[in-house]
mmCIF file of C-alpha atoms in Angstrom:
data_model
loop_
_atom_site.group_PDB
_atom_site.id
_atom_site.type_symbol
_atom_site.label_atom_id
_atom_site.label_comp_id
_atom_site.label_asym_id
_atom_site.label_seq_id
_atom_site.Cartn_x
_atom_site.Cartn_y
_atom_site.Cartn_z
ATOM 1 C CA UNK A 109 21.478 -110.313 -126.967
ATOM 2 C CA UNK A 110 18.748 -109.252 -124.579
ATOM 3 C CA UNK A 111 15.298 -108.826 -126.110
ATOM 4 C CA UNK A 112 13.082 -106.281 -124.387
ATOM 5 C CA UNK A 113 9.896 -108.074 -125.472
ATOM 6 C CA UNK A 114 11.009 -111.212 -123.636
ATOM 7 C CA UNK A 115 11.756 -109.224 -120.478
ATOM 8 C CA UNK A 116 8.318 -107.610 -120.581
ATOM 9 C CA UNK A 117 6.502 -110.914 -121.144
ATOM 10 C CA UNK A 118 8.463 -112.652 -118.395
ATOM 11 C CA UNK A 119 7.625 -109.824 -115.999
ATOM 12 C CA UNK A 120 3.931 -110.048 -116.887
ATOM 13 C CA UNK A 121 4.121 -113.780 -116.209
ATOM 14 C CA UNK A 122 5.486 -113.027 -112.713
ATOM 15 C CA UNK A 123 2.674 -110.563 -112.048
ATOM 16 C CA UNK A 124 0.096 -113.148 -113.071
ATOM 17 C CA UNK A 125 1.698 -115.679 -110.759
ATOM 18 C CA UNK A 126 1.605 -113.169 -107.910
ATOM 19 C CA UNK A 127 -2.134 -112.585 -108.364
ATOM 20 C CA UNK A 128 -2.682 -116.318 -107.824
ATOM 21 C CA UNK A 129 -0.835 -116.272 -104.496
ATOM 22 C CA UNK A 130 -3.257 -114.901 -101.858
ATOM 23 C CA UNK A 131 -0.724 -115.152 -99.024
ATOM 24 C CA UNK A 132 1.751 -112.814 -100.724
ATOM 25 C CA UNK A 133 -1.034 -110.428 -101.718
ATOM 26 C CA UNK A 134 -2.230 -110.229 -98.114
ATOM 27 C CA UNK A 135 1.374 -109.664 -96.975
ATOM 28 C CA UNK A 136 1.802 -106.766 -99.413
ATOM 29 C CA UNK A 137 -1.426 -105.073 -98.342
ATOM 30 C CA UNK A 138 -0.694 -105.582 -94.647
ATOM 31 C CA UNK A 139 2.924 -104.401 -94.889
ATOM 32 C CA UNK A 140 1.937 -101.038 -96.369
ATOM 33 C CA UNK A 141 -1.265 -100.442 -94.379
ATOM 34 C CA UNK A 142 -1.806 -101.963 -90.930
ATOM 35 C CA UNK A 143 1.898 -102.547 -90.357
ATOM 36 C CA UNK A 144 2.706 -98.888 -91.020
ATOM 37 C CA UNK A 145 -0.201 -97.620 -88.922
ATOM 38 C CA UNK A 146 0.497 -99.882 -85.944
ATOM 39 C CA UNK A 147 4.229 -99.105 -85.980
ATOM 40 C CA UNK A 148 3.498 -95.373 -85.992
ATOM 41 C CA UNK A 149 0.885 -95.436 -83.219
ATOM 42 C CA UNK A 150 2.536 -97.981 -80.927
ATOM 43 C CA UNK A 151 6.127 -96.805 -80.734
ATOM 44 C CA UNK A 152 7.642 -98.386 -77.582
ATOM 45 C CA UNK A 153 9.002 -95.136 -76.112
ATOM 46 C CA UNK A 154 5.608 -93.457 -76.168
ATOM 47 C CA UNK A 155 3.882 -93.199 -72.766
ATOM 48 C CA UNK A 156 0.155 -93.551 -73.308
ATOM 49 C CA UNK A 157 -2.512 -94.365 -70.689
ATOM 50 C CA UNK A 158 -0.094 -95.969 -68.267
ATOM 51 C CA UNK A 159 -1.942 -97.508 -65.267
ATOM 52 C CA UNK A 160 -0.950 -95.915 -61.950
ATOM 53 C CA UNK A 161 -2.112 -96.476 -58.374
ATOM 54 C CA UNK A 162 -1.655 -94.154 -55.389
ATOM 55 C CA UNK A 163 -1.389 -95.150 -51.729
ATOM 56 C CA UNK A 164 -2.377 -91.944 -49.926
ATOM 57 C CA UNK A 165 -1.432 -92.416 -46.263
ATOM 58 C CA UNK A 166 -1.205 -88.672 -45.662
ATOM 59 C CA UNK A 167 -4.747 -87.601 -46.600
ATOM 60 C CA UNK A 168 -3.663 -83.976 -46.909
ATOM 61 C CA UNK A 169 -4.329 -81.212 -49.449
ATOM 62 C CA UNK A 170 -0.847 -81.800 -50.886
ATOM 63 C CA UNK A 171 -1.397 -85.522 -51.372
ATOM 64 C CA UNK A 172 -4.750 -84.791 -53.046
ATOM 65 C CA UNK A 173 -2.990 -82.324 -55.307
ATOM 66 C CA UNK A 174 -0.374 -84.897 -56.310
ATOM 67 C CA UNK A 175 -3.024 -87.546 -56.998
ATOM 68 C CA UNK A 176 -4.970 -85.126 -59.181
ATOM 69 C CA UNK A 177 -1.928 -84.319 -61.320
ATOM 70 C CA UNK A 178 -2.009 -87.692 -63.095
ATOM 71 C CA UNK A 179 -4.548 -87.817 -65.886
ATOM 72 C CA UNK A 180 -4.920 -89.000 -69.503
ATOM 73 C CA UNK A 181 -3.462 -89.285 -72.056
ATOM 74 C CA UNK A 182 -0.134 -90.025 -70.335
ATOM 75 C CA UNK A 183 -1.710 -91.877 -67.408
ATOM 76 C CA UNK A 184 -4.996 -93.515 -66.642
ATOM 77 C CA UNK A 185 -7.007 -91.980 -63.815
ATOM 78 C CA UNK A 186 -5.151 -93.112 -60.646
ATOM 79 C CA UNK A 187 -6.617 -95.919 -58.547
ATOM 80 C CA UNK A 188 -6.596 -95.135 -54.828
ATOM 81 C CA UNK A 189 -5.514 -98.297 -53.042
ATOM 82 C CA UNK A 190 -4.103 -99.393 -49.686
ATOM 83 C CA UNK A 191 -0.587 -100.553 -48.949
ATOM 84 C CA UNK A 192 -1.845 -104.126 -48.545
ATOM 85 C CA UNK A 193 -3.249 -104.089 -52.088
ATOM 86 C CA UNK A 194 -0.145 -102.719 -53.790
ATOM 87 C CA UNK A 195 1.919 -105.905 -54.125
ATOM 88 C CA UNK A 196 -1.087 -107.986 -55.126
ATOM 89 C CA UNK A 197 -2.086 -105.542 -57.871
ATOM 90 C CA UNK A 198 1.444 -105.278 -59.268
ATOM 91 C CA UNK A 199 1.841 -109.068 -59.212
ATOM 92 C CA UNK A 200 -1.364 -109.291 -61.246
ATOM 93 C CA UNK A 201 -0.074 -106.713 -63.738
ATOM 94 C CA UNK A 202 -2.836 -104.202 -62.994
ATOM 95 C CA UNK A 203 -0.519 -101.264 -62.272
ATOM 96 C CA UNK A 204 2.709 -100.151 -63.897
ATOM 97 C CA UNK A 205 3.347 -97.512 -61.217
ATOM 98 C CA UNK A 206 2.383 -97.407 -57.538
ATOM 99 C CA UNK A 207 3.084 -94.117 -55.744
ATOM 100 C CA UNK A 208 3.194 -94.376 -51.952
ATOM 101 C CA UNK A 209 2.716 -91.053 -50.118
ATOM 102 C CA UNK A 210 3.741 -91.646 -46.463
ATOM 103 C CA UNK A 211 1.862 -90.378 -43.366
ATOM 104 C CA UNK A 212 2.570 -86.794 -42.280
ATOM 105 C CA UNK A 213 4.159 -86.019 -45.636
ATOM 106 C CA UNK A 214 2.776 -82.470 -45.844
ATOM 107 C CA UNK A 215 3.602 -81.686 -42.202
ATOM 108 C CA UNK A 216 7.182 -82.877 -42.518
ATOM 109 C CA UNK A 217 7.636 -80.948 -45.765
ATOM 110 C CA UNK A 218 6.411 -77.662 -44.287
ATOM 111 C CA UNK A 219 8.584 -78.256 -41.204
ATOM 112 C CA UNK A 220 11.683 -78.237 -43.379
ATOM 113 C CA UNK A 221 12.336 -81.941 -43.260
ATOM 114 C CA UNK A 222 12.944 -84.065 -46.345
ATOM 115 C CA UNK A 223 10.171 -86.681 -46.510
ATOM 116 C CA UNK A 224 10.457 -89.466 -49.059
ATOM 117 C CA UNK A 225 7.800 -90.666 -51.507
ATOM 118 C CA UNK A 226 8.177 -94.238 -52.701
ATOM 119 C CA UNK A 227 7.588 -95.053 -56.367
ATOM 120 C CA UNK A 228 7.158 -98.741 -57.199
ATOM 121 C CA UNK A 229 7.596 -99.617 -60.875
ATOM 122 C CA UNK A 230 6.763 -102.784 -62.763
ATOM 123 C CA UNK A 231 10.038 -103.006 -64.705
ATOM 124 C CA UNK A 232 8.784 -105.876 -66.881
ATOM 125 C CA UNK A 233 6.903 -103.201 -68.848
ATOM 126 C CA UNK A 234 10.215 -101.751 -69.919
ATOM 127 C CA UNK A 235 8.946 -99.282 -72.509
ATOM 128 C CA UNK A 236 6.596 -97.541 -70.063
ATOM 129 C CA UNK A 237 8.744 -98.034 -66.971
ATOM 130 C CA UNK A 238 11.760 -96.134 -68.254
ATOM 131 C CA UNK A 239 9.885 -93.179 -69.733
ATOM 132 C CA UNK A 240 7.111 -93.056 -67.137
ATOM 133 C CA UNK A 241 9.437 -92.894 -64.113
ATOM 134 C CA UNK A 242 10.798 -89.592 -65.350
ATOM 135 C CA UNK A 243 7.286 -88.246 -65.920
ATOM 136 C CA UNK A 244 6.183 -89.264 -62.408
ATOM 137 C CA UNK A 245 9.226 -87.658 -60.797
ATOM 138 C CA UNK A 246 8.742 -84.442 -62.768
ATOM 139 C CA UNK A 247 5.031 -84.230 -61.922
ATOM 140 C CA UNK A 248 5.542 -84.849 -58.197
ATOM 141 C CA UNK A 249 8.410 -82.342 -57.960
ATOM 142 C CA UNK A 250 6.366 -79.722 -59.783
ATOM 143 C CA UNK A 251 3.324 -80.113 -57.534
ATOM 144 C CA UNK A 252 5.423 -80.081 -54.345
ATOM 145 C CA UNK A 253 7.352 -76.970 -55.389
ATOM 146 C CA UNK A 254 4.175 -75.104 -56.293
ATOM 147 C CA UNK A 255 2.525 -76.085 -53.036
ATOM 148 C CA UNK A 256 5.473 -74.921 -50.956
ATOM 149 C CA UNK A 257 5.817 -71.648 -52.845
ATOM 150 C CA UNK A 258 2.005 -71.122 -52.797
ATOM 151 C CA UNK A 259 2.266 -69.859 -56.374
ATOM 152 C CA UNK A 260 4.035 -70.665 -59.583
ATOM 153 C CA UNK A 261 7.651 -69.763 -59.328
ATOM 154 C CA UNK A 262 8.533 -66.576 -61.164
ATOM 155 C CA UNK A 263 12.275 -66.716 -60.658
ATOM 156 C CA UNK A 264 14.166 -66.071 -63.858
ATOM 157 C CA UNK A 265 17.114 -68.209 -64.811
ATOM 158 C CA UNK A 266 20.455 -66.539 -65.626
ATOM 159 C CA UNK A 267 20.361 -68.187 -69.071
ATOM 160 C CA UNK A 268 17.235 -68.516 -71.204
ATOM 161 C CA UNK A 269 17.268 -71.692 -73.302
ATOM 162 C CA UNK A 270 14.987 -71.308 -76.309
ATOM 163 C CA UNK A 271 14.316 -74.742 -77.815
ATOM 164 C CA UNK A 272 13.407 -74.958 -81.476
ATOM 165 C CA UNK A 273 12.342 -78.372 -82.753
ATOM 166 C CA UNK A 274 13.167 -78.486 -86.443
ATOM 167 C CA UNK A 275 11.243 -80.641 -88.935
ATOM 168 C CA UNK A 276 8.897 -82.004 -86.226
ATOM 169 C CA UNK A 277 7.792 -79.066 -84.046
ATOM 170 C CA UNK A 278 5.173 -81.148 -82.222
ATOM 171 C CA UNK A 279 7.737 -83.857 -81.382
ATOM 172 C CA UNK A 280 5.163 -86.295 -82.709
ATOM 173 C CA UNK A 281 6.694 -89.773 -82.836
ATOM 174 C CA UNK A 282 4.018 -90.959 -85.256
ATOM 175 C CA UNK A 283 5.621 -88.849 -87.984
ATOM 176 C CA UNK A 284 8.888 -90.704 -87.524
ATOM 177 C CA UNK A 285 7.424 -94.183 -87.021
ATOM 178 C CA UNK A 286 5.246 -94.187 -90.145
ATOM 179 C CA UNK A 287 8.025 -93.234 -92.542
ATOM 180 C CA UNK A 288 10.613 -95.566 -90.975
ATOM 181 C CA UNK A 289 8.217 -98.511 -91.210
ATOM 182 C CA UNK A 290 7.649 -97.856 -94.907
ATOM 183 C CA UNK A 291 11.418 -97.679 -95.445
ATOM 184 C CA UNK A 292 11.903 -101.043 -93.731
ATOM 185 C CA UNK A 293 9.008 -102.669 -95.571
ATOM 186 C CA UNK A 294 10.332 -101.615 -98.975
ATOM 187 C CA UNK A 295 13.457 -103.681 -98.344
ATOM 188 C CA UNK A 296 11.612 -106.619 -96.816
ATOM 189 C CA UNK A 297 8.948 -106.980 -99.516
ATOM 190 C CA UNK A 298 11.362 -106.540 -102.418
ATOM 191 C CA UNK A 299 13.651 -109.312 -101.167
ATOM 192 C CA UNK A 300 10.773 -111.637 -100.286
ATOM 193 C CA UNK A 301 8.866 -111.240 -103.566
ATOM 194 C CA UNK A 302 11.821 -111.724 -105.907
ATOM 195 C CA UNK A 303 13.271 -114.606 -103.935
ATOM 196 C CA UNK A 304 9.898 -116.311 -103.614
ATOM 197 C CA UNK A 305 9.259 -115.949 -107.354
ATOM 198 C CA UNK A 306 12.480 -117.781 -108.208
ATOM 199 C CA UNK A 307 12.086 -120.524 -105.600
ATOM 200 C CA UNK A 308 8.459 -121.088 -106.598
ATOM 201 C CA UNK A 309 9.509 -121.735 -110.204
ATOM 202 C CA UNK A 310 12.250 -124.073 -109.070
ATOM 203 C CA UNK A 311 9.881 -126.067 -106.844
ATOM 204 C CA UNK A 312 7.198 -126.253 -109.554
ATOM 205 C CA UNK A 313 9.719 -127.211 -112.235
ATOM 206 C CA UNK A 314 8.843 -124.279 -114.495
ATOM 207 C CA UNK A 315 12.418 -122.963 -114.496
ATOM 208 C CA UNK A 316 13.370 -125.890 -116.748
ATOM 209 C CA UNK A 317 10.574 -124.929 -119.123
ATOM 210 C CA UNK A 318 12.026 -121.440 -119.402
ATOM 211 C CA UNK A 319 15.493 -122.754 -120.145
ATOM 212 C CA UNK A 320 14.313 -124.646 -123.237
ATOM 213 C CA UNK A 321 12.696 -121.478 -124.559
ATOM 214 C CA UNK A 322 14.625 -118.804 -126.504
ATOM 215 C CA UNK A 323 15.264 -116.698 -123.374
ATOM 216 C CA UNK A 324 18.503 -115.973 -121.529
ATOM 217 C CA UNK A 325 19.207 -115.942 -117.774
ATOM 218 C CA UNK A 326 19.592 -112.169 -118.006
ATOM 219 C CA UNK A 327 16.075 -111.832 -119.425
ATOM 220 C CA UNK A 328 14.632 -114.171 -116.762
ATOM 221 C CA UNK A 329 16.264 -112.216 -113.962
ATOM 222 C CA UNK A 330 15.305 -108.807 -115.373
ATOM 223 C CA UNK A 331 11.699 -109.988 -115.716
ATOM 224 C CA UNK A 332 11.564 -110.844 -112.024
ATOM 225 C CA UNK A 333 13.359 -107.672 -110.946
ATOM 226 C CA UNK A 334 11.148 -105.190 -112.821
ATOM 227 C CA UNK A 335 7.852 -106.924 -112.050
ATOM 228 C CA UNK A 336 8.369 -107.417 -108.299
ATOM 229 C CA UNK A 337 10.034 -104.028 -107.990
ATOM 230 C CA UNK A 338 7.042 -102.432 -109.708
ATOM 231 C CA UNK A 339 4.654 -104.023 -107.206
ATOM 232 C CA UNK A 340 6.608 -102.673 -104.224
ATOM 233 C CA UNK A 341 7.045 -99.281 -105.906
ATOM 234 C CA UNK A 342 3.288 -98.834 -106.433
ATOM 235 C CA UNK A 343 2.512 -100.054 -102.901
ATOM 236 C CA UNK A 344 5.033 -97.588 -101.443
ATOM 237 C CA UNK A 345 3.592 -94.633 -103.363
ATOM 238 C CA UNK A 346 0.006 -95.495 -102.382
ATOM 239 C CA UNK A 347 0.972 -95.981 -98.732
ATOM 240 C CA UNK A 348 2.697 -92.606 -98.572
ATOM 241 C CA UNK A 349 -0.063 -90.691 -100.339
ATOM 242 C CA UNK A 350 -3.184 -92.407 -99.002
ATOM 243 C CA UNK A 351 -2.189 -93.623 -95.532
ATOM 244 C CA UNK A 352 0.670 -91.417 -94.325
ATOM 245 C CA UNK A 353 -0.323 -88.102 -95.886
ATOM 246 C CA UNK A 354 -4.073 -88.653 -96.150
ATOM 247 C CA UNK A 355 -5.259 -90.660 -93.153
ATOM 248 C CA UNK A 356 -2.460 -90.041 -90.626
ATOM 249 C CA UNK A 357 -1.902 -86.415 -91.697
ATOM 250 C CA UNK A 358 1.903 -86.692 -91.569
ATOM 251 C CA UNK A 359 3.463 -83.711 -93.371
ATOM 252 C CA UNK A 360 6.175 -84.762 -95.816
ATOM 253 C CA UNK A 361 8.647 -81.942 -96.350
ATOM 254 C CA UNK A 362 10.453 -82.816 -99.560
ATOM 255 C CA UNK A 363 9.735 -83.905 -103.105
ATOM 256 C CA UNK A 364 7.754 -87.128 -103.359
ATOM 257 C CA UNK A 365 9.093 -87.634 -106.894
ATOM 258 C CA UNK A 366 12.710 -87.446 -105.705
ATOM 259 C CA UNK A 367 11.986 -89.957 -102.955
ATOM 260 C CA UNK A 368 10.293 -92.356 -105.372
ATOM 261 C CA UNK A 369 13.281 -92.091 -107.685
ATOM 262 C CA UNK A 370 15.427 -93.190 -104.749
ATOM 263 C CA UNK A 371 12.952 -96.000 -104.094
ATOM 264 C CA UNK A 372 13.395 -97.226 -107.677
ATOM 265 C CA UNK A 373 17.184 -97.322 -107.324
ATOM 266 C CA UNK A 374 16.918 -99.073 -103.972
ATOM 267 C CA UNK A 375 14.520 -101.639 -105.396
ATOM 268 C CA UNK A 376 16.986 -102.398 -108.179
ATOM 269 C CA UNK A 377 19.549 -103.277 -105.501
ATOM 270 C CA UNK A 378 17.405 -105.258 -103.057
ATOM 271 C CA UNK A 379 15.519 -107.231 -105.717
ATOM 272 C CA UNK A 380 18.907 -108.377 -106.995
ATOM 273 C CA UNK A 381 19.735 -109.334 -103.416
ATOM 274 C CA UNK A 382 16.541 -111.382 -103.305
ATOM 275 C CA UNK A 383 17.613 -113.301 -106.425
ATOM 276 C CA UNK A 384 21.009 -113.997 -104.850
ATOM 277 C CA UNK A 385 19.481 -115.316 -101.604
ATOM 278 C CA UNK A 386 17.128 -117.538 -103.616
ATOM 279 C CA UNK A 387 20.039 -119.065 -105.509
ATOM 280 C CA UNK A 388 21.768 -119.760 -102.191
ATOM 281 C CA UNK A 389 18.788 -121.667 -100.776
ATOM 282 C CA UNK A 390 17.357 -124.943 -101.990
ATOM 283 C CA UNK A 391 13.857 -124.548 -100.583
ATOM 284 C CA UNK A 392 11.453 -122.017 -99.125
ATOM 285 C CA UNK A 393 12.333 -122.838 -95.470
ATOM 286 C CA UNK A 394 16.014 -122.262 -96.188
ATOM 287 C CA UNK A 395 15.138 -118.985 -97.883
ATOM 288 C CA UNK A 396 13.209 -117.946 -94.781
ATOM 289 C CA UNK A 397 16.235 -118.603 -92.561
ATOM 290 C CA UNK A 398 18.451 -116.567 -94.870
ATOM 291 C CA UNK A 399 15.934 -113.724 -94.720
ATOM 292 C CA UNK A 400 16.173 -113.627 -90.929
ATOM 293 C CA UNK A 401 19.966 -113.473 -91.108
ATOM 294 C CA UNK A 402 19.903 -110.749 -93.765
ATOM 295 C CA UNK A 403 16.934 -108.452 -93.177
ATOM 296 C CA UNK A 404 17.395 -107.922 -89.442
ATOM 297 C CA UNK A 405 20.948 -106.533 -89.716
ATOM 298 C CA UNK A 406 20.020 -104.496 -92.798
ATOM 299 C CA UNK A 407 17.090 -102.805 -91.045
ATOM 300 C CA UNK A 408 18.526 -102.433 -87.541
ATOM 301 C CA UNK A 409 22.018 -101.247 -88.542
ATOM 302 C CA UNK A 410 20.977 -98.977 -91.421
ATOM 303 C CA UNK A 411 20.340 -95.954 -89.199
ATOM 304 C CA UNK A 412 16.556 -95.947 -89.448
ATOM 305 C CA UNK A 413 15.850 -97.050 -85.877
ATOM 306 C CA UNK A 414 19.126 -96.119 -84.147
ATOM 307 C CA UNK A 415 21.418 -93.298 -85.304
ATOM 308 C CA UNK A 416 24.509 -94.622 -87.050
ATOM 309 C CA UNK A 417 26.707 -92.306 -84.985
ATOM 310 C CA UNK A 418 25.896 -94.337 -81.859
ATOM 311 C CA UNK A 419 27.161 -97.562 -83.457
ATOM 312 C CA UNK A 420 30.773 -98.810 -83.365
ATOM 313 C CA UNK A 421 32.935 -97.395 -86.144
ATOM 314 C CA UNK A 422 33.529 -100.878 -87.532
ATOM 315 C CA UNK A 423 29.791 -101.402 -87.975
ATOM 316 C CA UNK A 424 29.399 -97.993 -89.595
ATOM 317 C CA UNK A 425 32.157 -98.800 -92.079
ATOM 318 C CA UNK A 426 30.784 -102.225 -92.975
ATOM 319 C CA UNK A 427 27.222 -100.939 -93.393
ATOM 320 C CA UNK A 428 28.364 -98.394 -95.972
ATOM 321 C CA UNK A 429 28.315 -101.312 -98.413
ATOM 322 C CA UNK A 430 24.622 -101.981 -97.691
ATOM 323 C CA UNK A 431 21.998 -100.262 -99.878
ATOM 324 C CA UNK A 432 19.684 -99.744 -96.880
ATOM 325 C CA UNK A 433 22.168 -97.369 -95.220
ATOM 326 C CA UNK A 434 22.098 -94.957 -98.153
ATOM 327 C CA UNK A 435 18.370 -95.400 -98.715
ATOM 328 C CA UNK A 436 17.556 -94.514 -95.097
ATOM 329 C CA UNK A 437 19.758 -91.415 -95.276
ATOM 330 C CA UNK A 438 18.093 -90.371 -98.539
ATOM 331 C CA UNK A 439 14.547 -91.019 -97.313
ATOM 332 C CA UNK A 440 15.023 -89.161 -94.041
ATOM 333 C CA UNK A 441 16.721 -86.268 -95.786
ATOM 334 C CA UNK A 442 13.976 -85.865 -98.391
ATOM 335 C CA UNK A 443 10.840 -86.688 -96.386
ATOM 336 C CA UNK A 444 11.840 -85.219 -93.010
ATOM 337 C CA UNK A 445 14.134 -82.318 -93.861
ATOM 338 C CA UNK A 446 13.036 -81.423 -97.384
ATOM 339 C CA UNK A 447 16.449 -82.094 -98.950
ATOM 340 C CA UNK A 448 16.789 -81.559 -102.698
ATOM 341 C CA UNK A 449 18.922 -83.284 -105.320
ATOM 342 C CA UNK A 450 22.030 -81.276 -104.434
ATOM 343 C CA UNK A 451 22.000 -82.745 -100.925
ATOM 344 C CA UNK A 452 21.151 -86.394 -101.679
ATOM 345 C CA UNK A 453 22.967 -87.028 -104.966
ATOM 346 C CA UNK A 454 25.676 -88.959 -103.127
ATOM 347 C CA UNK A 455 23.102 -91.401 -101.728
ATOM 348 C CA UNK A 456 21.548 -91.789 -105.173
ATOM 349 C CA UNK A 457 24.937 -92.479 -106.718
ATOM 350 C CA UNK A 458 25.778 -94.993 -103.987
ATOM 351 C CA UNK A 459 22.484 -96.831 -104.566
ATOM 352 C CA UNK A 460 23.155 -96.978 -108.308
ATOM 353 C CA UNK A 461 26.675 -98.359 -107.814
ATOM 354 C CA UNK A 462 25.682 -100.885 -105.132
ATOM 355 C CA UNK A 463 22.639 -101.943 -107.154
ATOM 356 C CA UNK A 464 24.708 -102.539 -110.273
ATOM 357 C CA UNK A 465 27.268 -104.566 -108.323
ATOM 358 C CA UNK A 466 24.576 -106.672 -106.643
ATOM 359 C CA UNK A 467 22.822 -107.236 -109.964
ATOM 360 C CA UNK A 468 25.965 -108.410 -111.741
ATOM 361 C CA UNK A 469 26.981 -110.634 -108.837
ATOM 362 C CA UNK A 470 23.483 -112.126 -108.565
ATOM 363 C CA UNK A 471 23.315 -112.665 -112.323
ATOM 364 C CA UNK A 472 26.559 -114.616 -112.218
ATOM 365 C CA UNK A 473 25.306 -116.714 -109.334
ATOM 366 C CA UNK A 474 21.974 -117.271 -111.121
ATOM 367 C CA UNK A 475 23.703 -118.483 -114.287
ATOM 368 C CA UNK A 476 25.829 -120.931 -112.311
ATOM 369 C CA UNK A 477 22.773 -122.284 -110.483
ATOM 370 C CA UNK A 478 21.128 -123.139 -113.823
ATOM 371 C CA UNK A 479 23.948 -125.411 -114.951
#
């Protein structure tokens, strides 16, 4: 029979071992601090201070107006260059965009012709190139239309589209990036810590010492699960309260207690997964390779980065068996949309069922690995 005192003492032993591993401690602190902050403030789709150069061969009031329309924070102050400098600067990576305004552009426009402005884009900077091209086109079209009309257009459209951005009225991508990074790091750290704890004992030979003591494999596994899960649980709560809500000022809509309850269920599942991966690997390098094969699909296909609806139906069906899919849905529902228990109970139930199945399967594998 399982003895609770043994489980508690074995978990305390794991916590003591963790405090003597500075690499893992640094990883935990980084994953829930700098990693969250950098992911939130450096989202690839965000256009921020993109370098742009302008070749003004027209030297007209309209070309001056276009050049003056690009300013921070979306763009850096434009550099006025010549045509001969354009290729050299783009080859050197100094400019992401180079806007070439041809001679007689204003005259041809007022004469009713259709002059062409050339936009050169450094497509190797994919994140800025895709988003920024649309911004440049919109800015140029707006300035040209206002110049031709000599005033801001007052024409009313036959249909008035009133946009209402729910849950993120500022369309601030930092709100999304911070929470998603925490969600991903919960899975990553839980798997790494539990798997590392088991492999470290195997490499040091202490697992044999445990087997000659009056403890069972169930008690050994539960000790690792609760101790490493507790570490990730505390780090998640502190990151949300101190960093996300306090420093980054991200408003969380729902109940923090309900979310943390979901975190506990998710940790029960992924710590069991970490034990299973550790039993499948004979050394730390092998465990690292298994992590790459496991964590990347779990995080990318769970719906946190890309909506599940845009994935093939086969992938959506398969990923329903992954705990990360239900955890992402629960976390986004609670933290972004303020969902209560009546809306997320299905995700909680799925995490409990998947966690129990993973725990029992991992326990069986762990017992066989000890023979």
